[in-house]
Tab-separated table of C-alpha atoms in Angstrom:
chain	number	residue	atom	x	y	z
A	1	MET	CA	-31.709	11.054	-50.724
A	2	ALA	CA	-27.982	10.401	-50.332
A	3	ALA	CA	-27.626	13.680	-48.423
A	4	LYS	CA	-30.447	12.641	-46.065
A	5	LEU	CA	-28.813	9.237	-45.400
A	6	SER	CA	-25.477	10.927	-44.764
A	7	THR	CA	-27.102	13.345	-42.292
A	8	LYS	CA	-28.806	10.472	-40.477
A	9	ARG	CA	-25.514	8.534	-40.309
A	10	HIS	CA	-23.713	11.573	-38.862
A	11	PHE	CA	-26.481	12.086	-36.339
A	12	LYS	CA	-26.234	8.457	-35.190
A	13	THR	CA	-22.469	8.805	-34.921
A	14	PHE	CA	-22.932	11.972	-32.869
A	15	LEU	CA	-25.364	10.210	-30.517
A	16	TYR	CA	-22.943	7.286	-30.135
A	17	VAL	CA	-20.014	9.575	-29.329
A	18	LEU	CA	-22.197	11.571	-26.913
A	19	PHE	CA	-23.272	8.340	-25.195
A	20	ILE	CA	-19.658	7.168	-24.795
A	21	PHE	CA	-18.684	10.599	-23.454
A	22	LEU	CA	-21.532	10.707	-20.913
A	23	LEU	CA	-20.810	7.117	-19.885
A	24	GLY	CA	-17.185	8.054	-19.299
A	25	VAL	CA	-18.199	11.040	-17.173
A	26	PHE	CA	-20.630	8.884	-15.186
A	27	VAL	CA	-18.066	6.139	-14.525
A	28	GLY	CA	-15.426	8.752	-13.706
A	29	ASN	CA	-17.712	10.362	-11.132
A	30	ILE	CA	-18.382	6.984	-9.512
A	31	ILE	CA	-14.656	6.202	-9.305
A	32	THR	CA	-13.883	9.696	-7.983
A	33	GLY	CA	-16.611	9.338	-5.375
A	34	ARG	CA	-15.269	5.984	-4.230
A	35	ILE	CA	-11.703	7.317	-4.046
A	36	SER	CA	-12.943	10.320	-2.084
A	37	SER	CA	-14.847	8.078	0.343
A	38	GLN	CA	-11.831	5.781	0.782
A	39	PHE	CA	-9.591	8.825	1.286
A	40	SER	CA	-11.894	10.069	4.076
A	41	LEU	CA	-11.901	6.638	5.723
A	42	ASP	CA	-8.101	6.448	5.516
A	43	GLN	CA	-7.798	9.928	7.015
A	44	GLU	CA	-10.104	9.000	9.886
A	45	ARG	CA	-8.273	5.726	10.557
A	46	ILE	CA	-4.864	7.408	10.606
A	47	SER	CA	-6.174	10.233	12.785
A	48	ASN	CA	-7.519	7.702	15.305
A	49	TYR	CA	-4.239	5.781	15.191
A	50	LEU	CA	-2.313	8.994	15.926
A	51	LEU	CA	-4.550	9.745	18.895
A	52	SER	CA	-4.153	6.201	20.221
A	53	MET	CA	-0.367	6.351	19.952
A	54	ASP	CA	-0.318	9.745	21.673
A	55	VAL	CA	-2.228	8.291	24.646
A	56	GLN	CA	0.117	5.286	24.601
A	57	MET	CA	3.121	7.624	24.815
A	58	SER	CA	1.629	9.413	27.833
A	59	LEU	CA	1.177	6.097	29.624
A	60	PHE	CA	4.736	5.022	28.857
A	61	GLU	CA	6.391	8.201	30.120
A	62	SER	CA	5.802	7.244	33.769
A	63	ASN	CA	7.461	3.831	33.329
A	64	ILE	CA	9.983	4.341	30.566
A	65	CYS	CA	12.340	1.480	31.438
A	66	ARG	CA	9.531	-1.010	30.831
A	67	VAL	CA	8.827	0.310	27.333
A	68	ASP	CA	9.380	-2.073	24.416
A	69	VAL	CA	11.025	0.520	22.185
A	70	PHE	CA	10.965	-1.637	19.078
A	71	LYS	CA	7.273	-2.517	19.390
A	72	LEU	CA	6.597	1.183	19.864
A	73	THR	CA	8.586	2.154	16.767
A	74	GLU	CA	7.122	-0.738	14.780
A	75	ASP	CA	3.670	0.790	15.267
A	76	LYS	CA	5.035	4.153	14.123
A	77	VAL	CA	6.556	2.583	10.982
A	78	THR	CA	3.207	0.980	10.135
A	79	LEU	CA	1.491	4.322	10.560
A	80	GLY	CA	4.141	6.048	8.444
A	81	LYS	CA	3.558	3.605	5.576
A	82	GLN	CA	-0.183	4.240	5.717
A	83	LEU	CA	0.455	7.964	5.631
A	84	THR	CA	2.800	7.547	2.631
A	85	VAL	CA	0.076	5.717	0.701
A	86	LEU	CA	-2.424	8.418	1.599
A	87	GLU	CA	0.029	11.124	0.528
A	88	ALA	CA	0.619	9.421	-2.850
A	89	ASN	CA	-3.127	9.524	-3.575
A	90	SER	CA	-3.848	13.128	-2.598
A	91	ARG	CA	-2.821	16.681	-3.404
A	92	PRO	CA	0.320	17.898	-1.579
A	93	ASP	CA	-1.584	21.003	-0.441
A	94	ASP	CA	-4.583	19.092	0.928
A	95	PRO	CA	-5.244	20.673	4.366
A	96	GLU	CA	-6.336	17.373	5.934
A	97	LEU	CA	-3.177	15.651	4.716
A	98	ILE	CA	-0.986	18.488	6.023
A	99	SER	CA	-2.746	18.272	9.389
A	100	LEU	CA	-2.141	14.505	9.612
A	101	LYS	CA	1.524	14.895	8.599
A	102	THR	CA	1.960	17.595	11.239
A	103	GLN	CA	0.448	15.341	13.927
A	104	TYR	CA	2.664	12.475	12.767
A	105	THR	CA	5.762	14.698	12.904
A	106	LEU	CA	4.960	15.854	16.434
A	107	LEU	CA	4.354	12.258	17.513
A	108	SER	CA	7.693	11.225	15.964
A	109	ILE	CA	9.562	13.989	17.799
A	110	ARG	CA	7.884	13.084	21.076
A	111	GLN	CA	8.709	9.417	20.576
A	112	TRP	CA	12.320	10.249	19.689
A	113	LEU	CA	12.642	12.259	22.923
A	114	LEU	CA	11.260	9.301	24.869
A	115	VAL	CA	13.727	6.899	23.247
A	116	GLU	CA	16.604	9.273	24.042
A	117	ARG	CA	15.474	9.248	27.698
A	118	ILE	CA	15.333	5.445	27.658
A	119	LYS	CA	18.894	5.299	26.271
A	120	LYS	CA	20.139	7.561	29.065
A	121	ASP	CA	18.078	6.493	32.077
A	122	CYS	CA	17.785	2.784	31.353
A	123	SER	CA	21.238	2.154	29.813
A	124	LYS	CA	19.747	0.749	26.597
A	125	ASP	CA	21.991	0.276	23.548
A	126	ILE	CA	19.813	1.893	20.892
A	127	THR	CA	20.869	3.844	17.800
A	128	THR	CA	18.572	6.680	16.787
A	129	VAL	CA	18.587	8.116	13.286
A	130	LEU	CA	16.842	11.366	12.403
A	131	PHE	CA	16.204	11.655	8.666
A	132	PHE	CA	15.492	15.189	7.463
A	133	TYR	CA	14.015	15.134	3.965
A	134	SER	CA	12.002	17.236	1.532
A	135	ASN	CA	9.559	16.372	-1.237
A	136	ASP	CA	10.581	19.553	-3.071
A	137	GLU	CA	14.373	19.832	-2.705
A	138	ASN	CA	16.685	17.085	-4.060
A	139	LYS	CA	13.729	14.726	-4.359
A	140	GLY	CA	15.709	11.892	-5.992
A	141	ALA	CA	18.438	11.937	-3.338
A	142	ASN	CA	15.849	12.058	-0.559
A	143	GLU	CA	14.002	9.060	-1.989
A	144	ASP	CA	17.261	7.108	-2.337
A	145	GLN	CA	18.167	7.942	1.269
A	146	GLY	CA	14.773	6.667	2.369
A	147	TYR	CA	15.357	3.321	0.617
A	148	ILE	CA	18.814	3.016	2.210
A	149	LEU	CA	17.358	3.681	5.664
A	150	ASP	CA	14.668	1.059	5.054
A	151	TYR	CA	17.500	-1.396	4.342
A	152	ILE	CA	19.315	-0.371	7.550
A	153	TYR	CA	16.109	-0.690	9.593
A	154	ASP	CA	15.386	-4.160	8.162
A	155	LYS	CA	18.989	-5.287	8.757
A	156	TYR	CA	19.212	-4.041	12.360
A	157	PRO	CA	15.648	-4.141	13.708
A	158	ASP	CA	16.791	-4.832	17.277
A	159	PHE	CA	18.821	-1.703	17.919
A	160	VAL	CA	18.187	0.921	15.205
A	161	VAL	CA	15.181	3.250	15.179
A	162	THR	CA	14.629	5.848	12.453
A	163	TYR	CA	12.529	9.002	12.468
A	164	ALA	CA	11.767	10.737	9.163
A	165	MET	CA	11.152	14.495	9.373
A	166	ASP	CA	9.662	16.429	6.448
A	167	VAL	CA	11.478	19.787	6.711
A	168	ASP	CA	8.612	21.510	4.904
A	169	ILE	CA	6.193	20.879	7.778
A	170	ASP	CA	5.632	24.214	9.486
A	171	THR	CA	5.511	23.502	13.213
A	172	PRO	CA	7.567	25.107	16.033
A	173	ALA	CA	8.800	21.768	17.393
A	174	LEU	CA	10.311	20.753	14.058
A	175	ILE	CA	11.756	24.231	13.507
A	176	ALA	CA	13.458	23.962	16.914
A	177	LEU	CA	14.824	20.502	16.080
A	178	LYS	CA	16.231	21.811	12.774
A	179	ASP	CA	17.875	24.704	14.640
A	180	ILE	CA	19.434	22.358	17.208
A	181	TYR	CA	21.123	20.284	14.500
A	182	ASP	CA	21.656	23.177	12.071
A	183	ILE	CA	19.704	21.540	9.244
A	184	GLU	CA	20.149	23.570	6.061
A	185	THR	CA	19.866	21.005	3.278
A	186	THR	CA	18.297	17.631	2.527
A	187	PRO	CA	18.868	14.824	2.831
A	188	THR	CA	20.553	15.167	6.225
A	189	LEU	CA	20.883	12.440	8.843
A	190	VAL	CA	21.560	12.734	12.554
A	191	VAL	CA	22.947	9.414	13.809
A	192	ASN	CA	23.177	9.313	17.604
A	193	GLY	CA	23.533	13.090	17.628
A	194	GLU	CA	26.090	13.302	14.781
A	195	ARG	CA	24.974	15.237	11.690
A	196	LEU	CA	25.675	13.826	8.206
A	197	GLU	CA	24.773	16.046	5.239
A	198	GLY	CA	23.999	14.725	1.771
A	199	LEU	CA	23.120	11.253	0.527
A	200	GLN	CA	24.791	8.676	2.786
A	201	PRO	CA	25.488	5.108	1.601
A	202	ALA	CA	24.591	2.199	3.860
A	203	VAL	CA	28.230	1.454	4.673
A	204	GLU	CA	28.768	4.993	6.009
A	205	ILE	CA	25.660	4.837	8.172
A	206	GLU	CA	26.696	1.437	9.529
A	207	LYS	CA	30.115	2.833	10.389
A	208	ARG	CA	28.493	5.621	12.416
A	209	ILE	CA	26.155	3.162	14.121
A	210	PHE	CA	29.009	1.031	15.427
A	211	THR	CA	31.455	3.809	16.290
A	212	SER	CA	29.200	6.404	17.924
């Protein structure tokens, strides 16, 4: 009799554990499905934003001296933050993410070229900073450099524009840009055409901004 009660108790325990396990799997699938759906929506929104900004750039190129550079770069910063959030919630090798990052990189290079034209043709006092970084090499230093550049951008929003370039993105335009400035390590900054290798403190960047 005792053996039968013990067997029944174990069976009930087994059913309870099985129920908890299946419930966990069910809830997990729901959460995964929602994350996947949100990820797809975020991808679509960012993709549409990239397309819109690309059209905007084409319109601006015929009237560059009328371009509000800082409104233009503000939109790019907003897009970059959205892309960072998306990147943090996805696999680094996700093909859709890589495609969006590639489009964003190309847009950034095109916008940088436009700003350089504005500086030259319209006599605008603008400091451009190219930030070459990697998520694989010297990750801590690259992250610290990113925070420092955020501080610089917030401190001088009226005449400093920053463009972050992931050196691991495989696209001919970025490869050419790395060759032009001889980028061999990260982090590396190019402030108004002057290359600075290694982690740069805010005071050093500010010195280059006001002397270049």
